[in-house]
Amino acid sequence: MGLGNLLRRVTVVAGFCLALLLAGPVQAQTDAKPIDPELIEKIRKANAECFACHTEGGLKAPPVAGMDMAKLADLLVDPAVYSHSYHGNMDCKQCHGQGYVPFPHAAGAAKQVSPCEECHAVKVFKVDQQFDKSVHAQNLKGKMSCASCHDPHVAQVAAKIGDPKAIVAQDNAMCLDCHNSDLRFAQFAPEKLSLKRKRPDIDTIHAWLPNTKLHWGAVRCIECHTPEAKTQSHEIVNKDKAQKNCVACHSTASSLKTRLYRHLATAEQQRYGFANSIILKTSYVVGATRHPVVDAAILALVGLTVAGLLGHGMVRLVLAWIRRRRSP
Amino acid sequence: MSERIYLLPLWLRLWHWSNAVLIITLAVTGFSLHFADPALPLVEFSLARRIHDLAGLSLAALYTFFVVANIVSGNWWQYVPKPPGVLARCWRQARFYGYGIFRGEAHPYPPTREANFNALQALVYWFIMYLVLPVVVVTGLVFMFPQFAPDQMFGFDGLLPVAMLHYLAGTVIVLFMCAHIYLGTTGVTVTSLFKMMVTGWHEH
C-alpha cells in the first residue's frame, strides 16, 4: 500500500469515527431536510460568481482578461445541470476550498478539492472495501477516484430520479463515457491499446446478449457487472466474472427488484396480482413479470385436459376389452 | 381387407410434420422461458431463447407457406364447414366422442376426397389455423422486435398485452395439440390415423 493510499485510508477511518461521534449532523445530511430558501439564494449568488467564467457563456465572453482559455475550457460546468445534481444546493467553495480567491486563483488551487470522504465518510468507508476488489482497482491502481465515474457537478441520486429508465441512462453513461470512448479509454488504460489492439467494441463483446440495445435501455451495466449476491456494490467485475445467468433477473425472484427497482420497493408490488408489477410498469421481463393466478389457471387447464384425455382413452380401452370378451 | 383412399398430398404431410415439430419445440422452450426458475430449469434460459427464436421464425415462414399453398392448391376449402346443418353435424360428432366411441360405433362422418374433415374438425382446424396461430405468430414477431410494441398500455409496459396474447394463444395451441394427438388414436386402429399422416392413405 503506497503512502498516499495509506493516508487516504487513515482519513477515511478517522472520518468514519468522527461521523459516528457526530451521528446527528451526518443523519441531517442524509435525510435531506428542506434547506432554508434564503441560504439557497445566498449560495446561488456565490456560485454565480464562479459561473461567470466557468460556463460556456464565460468561455465565450470572459468577464476578466488574461485567463488561460484552453485551461478554462476544461473546467466548465453547466449551471442548469449542476442545480439538479445531488450537489446542486452546495456552494462551489464547499469542495473547491474556502481559501479560494477570485481570479487569478492561488497557485495549485485547481487541485485543492475536498476529498469526498470529508462529507461522505461512512459511504466511502463501505465503498472503498468493495472498490478495492473491483477490476478498476486491480487494473487502474491509483488512476480512478469517485469523480471518475460520479461527476459531482452532474450526477443525481437514484432514489430522487425515481424513473428506472432515467436511472439506467445516468448510470450507464458513467460506464460508457470511458468504455465507449476511444479518447477516455486511452486516458485511463493506454497500455491496453496499441496499433494492433484497439478498445474492445462494446456492441461486439455483448453480441451474445439478446436484444442488446433493449437491455441497455432497461437495465444498468452493473446489474451483470457486480456480484449477484449484493444489492448494490462498487465491486465492478470484468467479463470473466460478470453475471451470465439470465434467470437472475428473468424469474419471479428477480434480482431487479432489490437492485434497479429497490428505490420503488415501497410502492405496490402486486398491482392487478402481477408478480414484480413494479418492474412491469416500465418493462415486461420474460419469466419475472408473471401473473400467478393466470399461470395457475393455465397449468390447471392443461393438466385437466391431459387427465381428461387419458381418462377418455382408459375408458375406451376398458370398454373395447369388455366388448371383445363378450363378442362370440 | 379395409378400404383405402389417398387423401393427403405430400406437401400437406410435410407441412403437418414440420409444423408439429416446431409447435412442440416452441411449447417446451416457451414453457422454459415463461416459467423460468433457477431451481427448475427445463431448458436453460439462454438456450431456450435461441431455440425459441429460431423455431418461431421458422414457424412464421412455414405458416406463410401453409396459407399460400392452401390458396394455390384449393385445400383451403376443406376448412370451411359446409351448410346446411353444420351445428347438427358438430353435435353428432361431439356425441360420438362423448358416447358412441365407447360403444364401438363407427365414425359418423368418415373422410372422403371431397370432405377430408368432419364439421367439428373443420371448425376447430379453421379456428386454430386461421385465428389462433396467426395471433401467436404476429405477437411472437412483436416480442422478437419489441420496438414495434406500444410504449405503454393500461399503465404497464406496452409489451404486456402482446406477451399475454402470445401466452394465452400459445396455450390454446398446446391444448389443441394434446386433443389432436389423442384423437389421432381414434382411427380403425390406434395407429391408423398416424400412418395416414405419413403415407397419405386413409384406411376405412
Short mmCIF file of C-alpha atoms in Angstrom, two decimals:
data_model
loop_
_atom_site.label_atom_id
_atom_site.label_comp_id
_atom_site.label_asym_id
_atom_site.label_seq_id
_atom_site.Cartn_x
_atom_site.Cartn_y
_atom_site.Cartn_z
CA MET A 1 0.00 0.00 0.00
CA GLY A 2 1.51 3.36 -1.04
CA LEU A 3 1.86 6.29 1.35
CA GLY A 4 -0.89 8.23 -0.43
CA ASN A 5 -3.23 5.30 -0.22
CA LEU A 6 -2.40 4.77 3.45
CA LEU A 7 -3.08 8.43 4.23
CA ARG A 8 -6.39 8.15 2.39
CA ARG A 9 -7.34 5.09 4.42
CA VAL A 10 -6.44 6.88 7.67
CA THR A 11 -8.53 9.87 6.62
CA VAL A 12 -11.47 7.63 5.77
CA VAL A 13 -11.29 5.72 9.06
CA ALA A 14 -10.89 8.97 11.02
CA GLY A 15 -13.81 10.45 9.13
CA PHE A 16 -15.87 7.34 9.81
CA CYS A 17 -15.16 7.57 13.55
CA LEU A 18 -15.97 11.27 13.52
CA ALA A 19 -19.18 10.53 11.70
CA LEU A 20 -20.17 8.05 14.38
CA LEU A 21 -19.45 10.62 17.07
CA LEU A 22 -21.38 13.27 15.23
CA ALA A 23 -24.19 10.98 14.13
CA GLY A 24 -26.67 13.81 14.45
CA PRO A 25 -25.20 16.10 11.77
CA VAL A 26 -24.49 13.17 9.45
CA GLN A 27 -28.07 12.00 9.81
CA ALA A 28 -29.25 15.50 8.99
CA GLN A 29 -27.23 15.35 5.78
CA THR A 30 -28.62 12.02 4.58
CA ASP A 31 -32.20 12.86 5.47
CA ALA A 32 -32.07 15.79 3.03
CA LYS A 33 -34.32 18.09 5.03
CA PRO A 34 -35.59 21.19 3.22
CA ILE A 35 -32.94 23.86 3.11
CA ASP A 36 -33.60 27.45 4.05
CA PRO A 37 -34.54 29.33 0.82
CA GLU A 38 -32.51 32.34 1.91
CA LEU A 39 -29.44 30.15 2.27
CA ILE A 40 -30.03 28.67 -1.19
CA GLU A 41 -30.29 32.14 -2.68
CA LYS A 42 -27.05 33.12 -0.96
CA ILE A 43 -25.34 30.01 -2.39
CA ARG A 44 -26.74 30.70 -5.88
CA LYS A 45 -25.30 34.20 -5.79
CA ALA A 46 -21.93 32.94 -4.59
CA ASN A 47 -21.89 30.26 -7.32
CA ALA A 48 -22.90 32.80 -9.95
CA GLU A 49 -19.52 34.43 -9.40
CA CYS A 50 -17.80 31.15 -10.35
CA PHE A 51 -20.18 30.50 -13.26
CA ALA A 52 -19.36 33.94 -14.69
CA CYS A 53 -16.20 32.28 -16.06
CA HIS A 54 -16.65 28.51 -15.62
CA THR A 55 -19.51 28.08 -18.10
CA GLU A 56 -19.87 28.08 -21.90
CA GLY A 57 -21.05 31.69 -21.63
CA GLY A 58 -17.99 32.62 -19.59
CA LEU A 59 -15.73 30.97 -22.12
CA LYS A 60 -17.30 32.92 -24.99
CA ALA A 61 -17.32 36.27 -23.18
CA PRO A 62 -14.79 36.11 -20.33
CA PRO A 63 -15.52 38.81 -17.75
CA VAL A 64 -11.83 39.01 -16.80
CA ALA A 65 -8.88 39.46 -19.12
CA GLY A 66 -5.70 37.41 -19.02
CA MET A 67 -7.19 33.92 -18.49
CA ASP A 68 -5.74 30.72 -19.97
CA MET A 69 -8.73 29.94 -22.18
CA ALA A 70 -7.59 26.39 -23.02
CA LYS A 71 -7.37 25.58 -19.33
CA LEU A 72 -10.72 27.22 -18.66
CA ALA A 73 -12.33 25.14 -21.43
CA ASP A 74 -11.56 22.02 -19.38
CA LEU A 75 -13.12 23.46 -16.23
CA LEU A 76 -16.66 24.28 -17.35
CA VAL A 77 -19.90 23.48 -15.53
CA ASP A 78 -23.47 23.67 -16.81
CA PRO A 79 -25.35 25.63 -14.10
CA ALA A 80 -28.74 24.12 -15.10
CA VAL A 81 -27.40 20.57 -14.84
CA TYR A 82 -25.49 21.40 -11.66
CA SER A 83 -28.57 22.80 -9.94
CA HIS A 84 -30.35 19.45 -10.50
CA SER A 85 -27.39 17.35 -9.38
CA TYR A 86 -27.13 15.99 -5.86
CA HIS A 87 -24.67 18.76 -5.02
CA GLY A 88 -26.86 21.39 -6.66
CA ASN A 89 -27.57 23.29 -3.47
CA MET A 90 -23.97 23.47 -2.40
CA ASP A 91 -21.56 26.35 -2.60
CA CYS A 92 -18.77 25.65 -5.14
CA LYS A 93 -16.29 26.65 -2.47
CA GLN A 94 -17.55 23.90 -0.18
CA CYS A 95 -15.44 21.47 -2.18
CA HIS A 96 -13.15 23.81 -4.04
CA GLY A 97 -11.51 25.27 -0.93
CA GLN A 98 -12.76 28.02 1.30
CA GLY A 99 -9.45 29.74 0.66
CA TYR A 100 -10.28 30.31 -2.97
CA VAL A 101 -9.66 33.81 -4.10
CA PRO A 102 -11.15 35.47 -7.16
CA PHE A 103 -9.16 35.28 -10.37
CA PRO A 104 -6.25 34.97 -10.51
CA HIS A 105 -6.70 31.99 -8.21
CA ALA A 106 -3.90 30.85 -5.95
CA ALA A 107 -1.31 28.55 -7.49
CA GLY A 108 -2.38 24.91 -7.38
CA ALA A 109 -5.93 25.89 -6.46
CA ALA A 110 -7.41 23.50 -9.01
CA LYS A 111 -6.02 20.55 -7.07
CA GLN A 112 -7.30 21.76 -3.71
CA VAL A 113 -10.58 19.89 -3.91
CA SER A 114 -12.01 18.45 -0.73
CA PRO A 115 -11.99 14.66 -0.75
CA CYS A 116 -15.44 13.04 -0.95
CA GLU A 117 -14.96 11.38 2.43
CA GLU A 118 -14.95 14.79 4.07
CA CYS A 119 -18.75 14.65 3.81
CA HIS A 120 -19.42 11.03 2.75
CA ALA A 121 -17.22 9.29 5.33
CA VAL A 122 -19.50 6.34 6.04
CA LYS A 123 -20.26 5.76 2.38
CA VAL A 124 -16.64 5.99 1.29
CA PHE A 125 -15.62 3.59 4.06
CA LYS A 126 -18.05 0.98 2.69
CA VAL A 127 -17.45 1.74 -0.97
CA ASP A 128 -13.66 1.57 -0.62
CA GLN A 129 -13.80 -2.03 0.53
CA GLN A 130 -15.93 -3.00 -2.48
CA PHE A 131 -13.96 -0.88 -4.90
CA ASP A 132 -10.64 -2.45 -3.82
CA LYS A 133 -11.90 -5.79 -5.17
CA SER A 134 -13.10 -4.29 -8.44
CA VAL A 135 -11.49 -4.68 -11.83
CA HIS A 136 -10.94 -0.91 -11.84
CA ALA A 137 -8.87 -1.04 -8.66
CA GLN A 138 -6.92 -4.03 -9.91
CA ASN A 139 -6.17 -2.71 -13.39
CA LEU A 140 -6.07 1.04 -12.83
CA LYS A 141 -4.45 1.37 -9.44
CA GLY A 142 -4.46 4.97 -8.26
CA LYS A 143 -5.89 6.27 -11.54
CA MET A 144 -9.51 6.33 -10.52
CA SER A 145 -11.39 8.35 -7.96
CA CYS A 146 -15.09 8.64 -7.11
CA ALA A 147 -15.34 11.53 -9.57
CA SER A 148 -14.02 9.40 -12.45
CA CYS A 149 -17.49 7.87 -12.62
CA HIS A 150 -19.68 10.08 -10.43
CA ASP A 151 -19.29 13.59 -11.85
CA PRO A 152 -20.15 15.68 -8.77
CA HIS A 153 -21.47 18.52 -10.96
CA VAL A 154 -23.86 16.27 -12.87
CA ALA A 155 -24.87 13.07 -11.05
CA GLN A 156 -28.21 12.73 -9.28
CA VAL A 157 -29.23 10.35 -6.50
CA ALA A 158 -31.08 7.36 -7.98
CA ALA A 159 -33.81 7.49 -5.32
CA LYS A 160 -34.50 11.09 -6.29
CA ILE A 161 -34.61 10.29 -10.02
CA GLY A 162 -37.20 7.56 -9.40
CA ASP A 163 -37.87 6.59 -13.01
CA PRO A 164 -35.85 3.38 -13.59
CA LYS A 165 -35.15 4.25 -17.23
CA ALA A 166 -33.67 7.62 -16.22
CA ILE A 167 -31.55 5.89 -13.56
CA VAL A 168 -30.35 3.44 -16.20
CA ALA A 169 -29.50 6.27 -18.62
CA GLN A 170 -27.48 8.13 -15.98
CA ASP A 171 -25.66 5.10 -14.59
CA ASN A 172 -24.83 3.50 -17.94
CA ALA A 173 -23.50 6.83 -19.23
CA MET A 174 -20.91 6.66 -16.42
CA CYS A 175 -19.59 3.36 -17.81
CA LEU A 176 -19.96 4.20 -21.49
CA ASP A 177 -18.23 7.56 -21.12
CA CYS A 178 -14.99 5.55 -20.96
CA HIS A 179 -15.89 2.13 -22.33
CA ASN A 180 -17.45 3.58 -25.46
CA SER A 181 -14.92 6.37 -26.00
CA ASP A 182 -11.50 5.77 -27.53
CA LEU A 183 -10.25 9.03 -26.09
CA ARG A 184 -11.31 8.42 -22.48
CA PHE A 185 -10.38 4.74 -22.62
CA ALA A 186 -6.89 5.67 -23.80
CA GLN A 187 -6.56 8.20 -20.95
CA PHE A 188 -7.11 5.51 -18.35
CA ALA A 189 -5.65 2.42 -19.97
CA PRO A 190 -3.16 3.42 -22.68
CA GLU A 191 -1.13 0.25 -22.02
CA LYS A 192 -4.14 -1.83 -23.10
CA LEU A 193 -4.12 -0.21 -26.52
CA SER A 194 -1.67 -0.50 -29.34
CA LEU A 195 -1.66 -0.15 -33.10
CA LYS A 196 -2.84 -3.73 -33.33
CA ARG A 197 -5.08 -3.79 -30.27
CA LYS A 198 -7.99 -1.43 -30.14
CA ARG A 199 -10.58 -0.70 -27.47
CA PRO A 200 -12.98 -3.65 -27.41
CA ASP A 201 -16.14 -2.65 -29.25
CA ILE A 202 -18.97 -2.55 -26.74
CA ASP A 203 -21.54 -3.92 -29.22
CA THR A 204 -19.33 -6.78 -30.33
CA ILE A 205 -18.43 -8.02 -26.86
CA HIS A 206 -22.08 -8.01 -25.85
CA ALA A 207 -23.35 -9.62 -29.06
CA TRP A 208 -24.28 -12.77 -27.09
CA LEU A 209 -26.89 -10.80 -25.14
CA PRO A 210 -30.28 -10.93 -26.92
CA ASN A 211 -31.83 -7.56 -27.71
CA THR A 212 -28.64 -5.87 -26.52
CA LYS A 213 -29.81 -2.32 -27.06
CA LEU A 214 -33.08 -3.04 -25.31
CA HIS A 215 -31.19 -4.39 -22.31
CA TRP A 216 -29.00 -1.30 -22.17
CA GLY A 217 -32.02 0.96 -22.11
CA ALA A 218 -33.75 -1.12 -19.44
CA VAL A 219 -31.01 -2.28 -17.05
CA ARG A 220 -27.70 -0.94 -15.81
CA CYS A 221 -24.32 -2.37 -16.77
CA ILE A 222 -23.77 -3.08 -13.06
CA GLU A 223 -26.78 -5.41 -13.00
CA CYS A 224 -24.44 -8.02 -14.50
CA HIS A 225 -21.05 -6.47 -13.76
CA THR A 226 -21.29 -6.64 -9.95
CA PRO A 227 -21.57 -9.77 -7.75
CA GLU A 228 -25.12 -11.16 -7.87
CA ALA A 229 -25.39 -11.66 -4.11
CA LYS A 230 -25.17 -7.93 -3.43
CA THR A 231 -27.93 -5.42 -3.96
CA GLN A 232 -25.54 -2.58 -4.61
CA SER A 233 -21.80 -2.76 -4.95
CA HIS A 234 -18.84 -0.84 -6.29
CA GLU A 235 -17.10 -4.15 -6.93
CA ILE A 236 -17.28 -3.84 -10.70
CA VAL A 237 -16.21 -7.13 -12.27
CA ASN A 238 -14.92 -7.82 -15.77
CA LYS A 239 -16.42 -10.13 -18.37
CA ASP A 240 -14.91 -13.25 -16.80
CA LYS A 241 -16.79 -12.75 -13.56
CA ALA A 242 -19.82 -10.89 -14.91
CA GLN A 243 -23.29 -12.35 -14.50
CA LYS A 244 -24.39 -14.52 -17.41
CA ASN A 245 -27.17 -16.27 -15.56
CA CYS A 246 -30.28 -14.87 -17.31
CA VAL A 247 -32.67 -16.15 -14.64
CA ALA A 248 -31.05 -13.90 -12.03
CA CYS A 249 -33.37 -11.26 -13.49
CA HIS A 250 -35.71 -13.44 -15.59
CA SER A 251 -37.55 -15.24 -12.78
CA THR A 252 -40.17 -14.34 -10.18
CA ALA A 253 -37.35 -13.94 -7.62
CA SER A 254 -35.81 -11.37 -9.99
CA SER A 255 -32.83 -9.54 -8.51
CA LEU A 256 -34.06 -6.43 -10.34
CA LYS A 257 -36.49 -5.67 -7.52
CA THR A 258 -33.68 -5.49 -4.97
CA ARG A 259 -31.34 -3.67 -7.33
CA LEU A 260 -32.55 -1.26 -10.01
CA TYR A 261 -36.10 -1.11 -8.61
CA ARG A 262 -35.16 -1.03 -4.93
CA HIS A 263 -35.93 2.69 -4.74
CA LEU A 264 -39.51 1.85 -5.64
CA ALA A 265 -39.70 -1.01 -3.14
CA THR A 266 -42.19 0.89 -1.01
CA ALA A 267 -44.54 1.23 -3.99
CA GLU A 268 -47.02 -1.57 -4.57
CA GLN A 269 -45.58 -4.92 -5.67
CA GLN A 270 -48.71 -6.80 -6.66
CA ARG A 271 -50.65 -4.48 -8.94
CA TYR A 272 -53.54 -6.43 -10.51
CA GLY A 273 -51.93 -9.50 -8.99
CA PHE A 274 -48.82 -9.47 -11.18
CA ALA A 275 -45.54 -10.63 -9.68
CA ASN A 276 -42.95 -7.81 -9.81
CA SER A 277 -45.60 -5.37 -11.01
CA ILE A 278 -43.29 -2.51 -10.12
CA ILE A 279 -40.96 -3.71 -12.92
CA LEU A 280 -43.90 -4.23 -15.25
CA LYS A 281 -44.65 -0.54 -15.13
CA THR A 282 -41.60 0.13 -17.32
CA SER A 283 -40.55 -3.26 -18.69
CA TYR A 284 -42.06 -6.65 -19.46
CA VAL A 285 -39.38 -9.07 -18.28
CA VAL A 286 -39.97 -12.64 -19.51
CA GLY A 287 -40.05 -15.00 -16.54
CA ALA A 288 -40.25 -12.21 -13.96
CA THR A 289 -43.42 -10.23 -14.58
CA ARG A 290 -45.86 -13.10 -14.41
CA HIS A 291 -49.38 -13.39 -13.10
CA PRO A 292 -49.53 -16.26 -10.60
CA VAL A 293 -53.30 -16.70 -10.91
CA VAL A 294 -53.22 -16.81 -14.74
CA ASP A 295 -50.28 -19.22 -14.56
CA ALA A 296 -52.07 -21.48 -12.10
CA ALA A 297 -55.27 -21.41 -14.21
CA ILE A 298 -53.37 -22.31 -17.37
CA LEU A 299 -51.39 -25.10 -15.73
CA ALA A 300 -54.61 -26.47 -14.24
CA LEU A 301 -56.36 -26.28 -17.62
CA VAL A 302 -53.54 -28.14 -19.38
CA GLY A 303 -53.38 -30.68 -16.54
CA LEU A 304 -57.14 -31.27 -16.62
CA THR A 305 -57.13 -31.59 -20.42
CA VAL A 306 -54.36 -34.19 -20.36
CA ALA A 307 -56.03 -36.05 -17.47
CA GLY A 308 -59.39 -35.91 -19.27
CA LEU A 309 -57.90 -37.27 -22.49
CA LEU A 310 -56.04 -40.04 -20.66
CA GLY A 311 -59.23 -40.89 -18.77
CA HIS A 312 -61.20 -40.98 -22.05
CA GLY A 313 -58.57 -43.28 -23.51
CA MET A 314 -58.64 -45.58 -20.49
CA VAL A 315 -62.43 -45.92 -20.60
CA ARG A 316 -62.23 -46.63 -24.36
CA LEU A 317 -59.62 -49.32 -23.78
CA VAL A 318 -61.55 -50.99 -20.97
CA LEU A 319 -64.86 -50.93 -22.86
CA ALA A 320 -63.20 -52.23 -26.03
CA TRP A 321 -61.69 -55.05 -23.98
CA ILE A 322 -65.10 -55.88 -22.45
CA ARG A 323 -66.71 -55.84 -25.92
CA ARG A 324 -64.05 -58.18 -27.26
CA ARG A 325 -64.64 -60.59 -24.35
CA ARG A 326 -68.40 -60.53 -24.84
CA SER A 327 -68.34 -60.99 -28.61
CA PRO A 328 -68.71 -64.60 -29.67
CA MET B 1 -59.46 -56.07 -46.06
CA SER B 2 -60.18 -52.46 -45.29
CA GLU B 3 -60.78 -49.84 -47.94
CA ARG B 4 -58.13 -47.17 -48.65
CA ILE B 5 -58.33 -43.74 -50.23
CA TYR B 6 -55.48 -41.33 -50.98
CA LEU B 7 -56.31 -38.16 -49.05
CA LEU B 8 -53.22 -36.18 -48.21
CA PRO B 9 -50.71 -34.88 -50.78
CA LEU B 10 -47.00 -34.88 -49.93
CA TRP B 11 -46.74 -31.11 -49.37
CA LEU B 12 -49.52 -31.24 -46.78
CA ARG B 13 -47.91 -34.12 -44.91
CA LEU B 14 -44.50 -32.43 -44.95
CA TRP B 15 -46.08 -29.21 -43.68
CA HIS B 16 -48.01 -31.08 -40.97
CA TRP B 17 -44.95 -32.82 -39.50
CA SER B 18 -42.71 -29.75 -39.76
CA ASN B 19 -45.45 -27.77 -38.05
CA ALA B 20 -45.76 -30.45 -35.34
CA VAL B 21 -42.01 -30.44 -34.62
CA LEU B 22 -41.93 -26.64 -34.45
CA ILE B 23 -45.01 -26.40 -32.21
CA ILE B 24 -43.64 -28.97 -29.75
CA THR B 25 -40.24 -27.22 -29.73
CA LEU B 26 -41.87 -23.84 -29.19
CA ALA B 27 -44.14 -25.17 -26.45
CA VAL B 28 -41.23 -26.71 -24.49
CA THR B 29 -38.91 -23.71 -24.87
CA GLY B 30 -41.77 -21.24 -24.34
CA PHE B 31 -42.66 -23.02 -21.10
CA SER B 32 -38.99 -22.87 -20.03
CA LEU B 33 -38.84 -19.14 -20.70
CA HIS B 34 -42.13 -18.17 -19.10
CA PHE B 35 -41.74 -20.40 -16.04
CA ALA B 36 -38.01 -19.65 -15.75
CA ASP B 37 -36.80 -20.73 -12.35
CA PRO B 38 -33.16 -21.13 -11.28
CA ALA B 39 -34.13 -24.24 -9.29
CA LEU B 40 -36.10 -25.99 -12.05
CA PRO B 41 -34.63 -25.33 -15.48
CA LEU B 42 -36.39 -27.42 -18.14
CA VAL B 43 -34.29 -25.92 -20.92
CA GLU B 44 -31.60 -23.45 -19.81
CA PHE B 45 -32.85 -19.88 -20.37
CA SER B 46 -30.39 -18.59 -22.98
CA LEU B 47 -30.52 -21.89 -24.90
CA ALA B 48 -34.33 -21.85 -24.73
CA ARG B 49 -34.30 -18.28 -26.02
CA ARG B 50 -32.10 -19.16 -29.00
CA ILE B 51 -34.17 -22.23 -29.92
CA HIS B 52 -37.48 -20.40 -29.40
CA ASP B 53 -36.41 -17.50 -31.64
CA LEU B 54 -35.18 -19.81 -34.39
CA ALA B 55 -38.21 -22.10 -34.23
CA GLY B 56 -40.52 -19.06 -34.05
CA LEU B 57 -39.10 -17.54 -37.21
CA SER B 58 -39.32 -20.94 -38.92
CA LEU B 59 -42.97 -21.22 -37.86
CA ALA B 60 -43.72 -17.76 -39.27
CA ALA B 61 -42.18 -18.84 -42.60
CA LEU B 62 -43.93 -22.22 -42.51
CA TYR B 63 -47.28 -20.59 -41.73
CA THR B 64 -46.87 -18.27 -44.72
CA PHE B 65 -46.16 -21.35 -46.85
CA PHE B 66 -49.26 -23.06 -45.43
CA VAL B 67 -51.53 -20.13 -46.32
CA VAL B 68 -50.10 -19.74 -49.82
CA ALA B 69 -50.10 -23.49 -50.54
CA ASN B 70 -53.71 -23.77 -49.33
CA ILE B 71 -54.78 -20.97 -51.66
CA VAL B 72 -52.84 -22.35 -54.64
CA SER B 73 -53.96 -25.96 -54.16
CA GLY B 74 -57.54 -25.09 -53.23
CA ASN B 75 -57.13 -27.04 -49.97
CA TRP B 76 -58.45 -24.03 -48.03
CA TRP B 77 -61.97 -25.13 -48.99
CA GLN B 78 -61.58 -28.16 -46.70
CA TYR B 79 -61.52 -25.83 -43.68
CA VAL B 80 -64.88 -24.30 -44.48
CA PRO B 81 -67.79 -26.15 -42.80
CA LYS B 82 -70.48 -26.51 -45.43
CA PRO B 83 -74.06 -25.63 -44.50
CA PRO B 84 -76.76 -26.69 -44.04
CA GLY B 85 -76.77 -28.44 -40.68
CA VAL B 86 -73.25 -27.56 -39.58
CA LEU B 87 -74.20 -27.36 -35.90
CA ALA B 88 -76.23 -30.59 -36.03
CA ARG B 89 -73.27 -32.40 -37.61
CA CYS B 90 -70.93 -30.92 -35.00
CA TRP B 91 -73.25 -32.13 -32.26
CA ARG B 92 -73.41 -35.61 -33.76
CA GLN B 93 -69.61 -35.71 -33.94
CA ALA B 94 -69.27 -34.48 -30.33
CA ARG B 95 -71.81 -37.07 -29.19
CA PHE B 96 -69.73 -39.72 -30.93
CA TYR B 97 -66.59 -38.66 -28.99
CA GLY B 98 -68.52 -38.46 -25.72
CA TYR B 99 -70.65 -41.60 -26.09
CA GLY B 100 -70.67 -43.55 -29.34
CA ILE B 101 -66.93 -44.16 -29.36
CA PHE B 102 -67.22 -46.05 -26.06
CA ARG B 103 -69.85 -48.34 -27.59
CA GLY B 104 -67.67 -49.10 -30.58
CA GLU B 105 -69.90 -47.18 -33.03
CA ALA B 106 -68.48 -46.26 -36.44
CA HIS B 107 -67.30 -42.67 -37.13
CA PRO B 108 -70.41 -40.70 -38.13
CA TYR B 109 -68.61 -38.81 -40.92
CA PRO B 110 -65.66 -40.77 -42.31
CA PRO B 111 -63.38 -38.68 -44.56
CA THR B 112 -63.91 -38.58 -48.29
CA ARG B 113 -61.82 -36.98 -51.07
CA GLU B 114 -64.32 -34.13 -51.20
CA ALA B 115 -64.55 -33.61 -47.41
CA ASN B 116 -61.41 -34.60 -45.52
CA PHE B 117 -62.75 -33.19 -42.27
CA ASN B 118 -65.98 -33.65 -40.37
CA ALA B 119 -67.82 -30.40 -39.48
CA LEU B 120 -66.39 -30.21 -35.94
CA GLN B 121 -62.88 -30.85 -37.26
CA ALA B 122 -63.24 -28.20 -39.97
CA LEU B 123 -64.47 -25.62 -37.44
CA VAL B 124 -61.75 -26.34 -34.89
CA TYR B 125 -58.97 -26.51 -37.51
CA TRP B 126 -60.18 -23.26 -39.04
CA PHE B 127 -60.24 -21.60 -35.60
CA ILE B 128 -56.74 -22.83 -34.77
CA MET B 129 -55.05 -22.31 -38.14
CA TYR B 130 -56.67 -19.08 -39.26
CA LEU B 131 -57.37 -17.35 -35.96
CA VAL B 132 -55.17 -18.57 -33.11
CA LEU B 133 -51.93 -19.43 -34.92
CA PRO B 134 -51.73 -16.03 -36.67
CA VAL B 135 -52.11 -14.38 -33.24
CA VAL B 136 -49.23 -16.49 -31.90
CA VAL B 137 -47.06 -15.71 -34.93
CA VAL B 138 -47.74 -11.96 -35.00
CA THR B 139 -47.38 -11.47 -31.22
CA GLY B 140 -44.23 -13.61 -31.36
CA LEU B 141 -42.76 -11.36 -34.03
CA VAL B 142 -43.58 -8.24 -31.97
CA PHE B 143 -41.98 -9.97 -28.98
CA MET B 144 -38.86 -10.52 -31.08
CA PHE B 145 -38.82 -6.91 -32.28
CA PRO B 146 -40.26 -5.11 -29.22
CA GLN B 147 -39.58 -1.69 -30.71
CA PHE B 148 -42.87 -2.23 -32.59
CA ALA B 149 -44.82 -2.75 -29.36
CA PRO B 150 -46.70 0.21 -27.91
CA ASP B 151 -44.73 2.08 -25.23
CA GLN B 152 -47.35 1.97 -22.50
CA MET B 153 -50.77 0.34 -22.10
CA PHE B 154 -53.04 0.36 -19.04
CA GLY B 155 -50.20 1.91 -17.01
CA PHE B 156 -47.90 -1.01 -17.80
CA ASP B 157 -45.19 -1.61 -20.37
CA GLY B 158 -46.78 -1.90 -23.82
CA LEU B 159 -45.29 -5.35 -24.29
CA LEU B 160 -47.58 -6.76 -21.60
CA PRO B 161 -50.74 -7.19 -23.75
CA VAL B 162 -48.58 -8.60 -26.56
CA ALA B 163 -46.98 -11.06 -24.15
CA MET B 164 -50.31 -12.05 -22.59
CA LEU B 165 -51.90 -12.66 -26.01
CA HIS B 166 -48.87 -14.72 -27.05
CA TYR B 167 -49.06 -16.75 -23.85
CA LEU B 168 -52.82 -17.35 -23.98
CA ALA B 169 -52.91 -18.10 -27.71
CA GLY B 170 -49.89 -20.41 -27.27
CA THR B 171 -51.77 -22.23 -24.52
CA VAL B 172 -54.78 -22.73 -26.81
CA ILE B 173 -52.44 -24.27 -29.40
CA VAL B 174 -50.96 -26.59 -26.76
CA LEU B 175 -54.45 -27.64 -25.59
CA PHE B 176 -55.46 -28.26 -29.20
CA MET B 177 -52.25 -30.25 -29.77
CA CYS B 178 -52.99 -32.53 -26.79
CA ALA B 179 -56.52 -33.22 -28.03
CA HIS B 180 -55.33 -33.54 -31.63
CA ILE B 181 -52.72 -36.17 -30.76
CA TYR B 182 -55.22 -38.08 -28.64
CA LEU B 183 -57.91 -38.02 -31.32
CA GLY B 184 -55.26 -39.40 -33.66
CA THR B 185 -55.74 -42.69 -31.81
CA THR B 186 -59.43 -42.92 -32.74
CA GLY B 187 -59.00 -44.44 -36.22
CA VAL B 188 -59.87 -48.02 -37.13
CA THR B 189 -56.79 -48.95 -35.16
CA VAL B 190 -54.89 -46.82 -32.64
CA THR B 191 -52.13 -46.12 -35.17
CA SER B 192 -54.05 -45.94 -38.46
CA LEU B 193 -54.54 -42.14 -38.45
CA PHE B 194 -50.86 -41.58 -37.65
CA LYS B 195 -49.97 -43.87 -40.55
CA MET B 196 -52.30 -41.84 -42.77
CA MET B 197 -50.41 -38.68 -41.87
CA VAL B 198 -47.21 -40.40 -43.04
CA THR B 199 -48.40 -42.19 -46.16
CA GLY B 200 -51.33 -40.02 -47.18
CA TRP B 201 -53.64 -43.08 -47.44
CA HIS B 202 -56.71 -43.22 -45.24
CA GLU B 203 -57.98 -46.58 -44.06
CA HIS B 204 -61.72 -47.02 -43.51
#
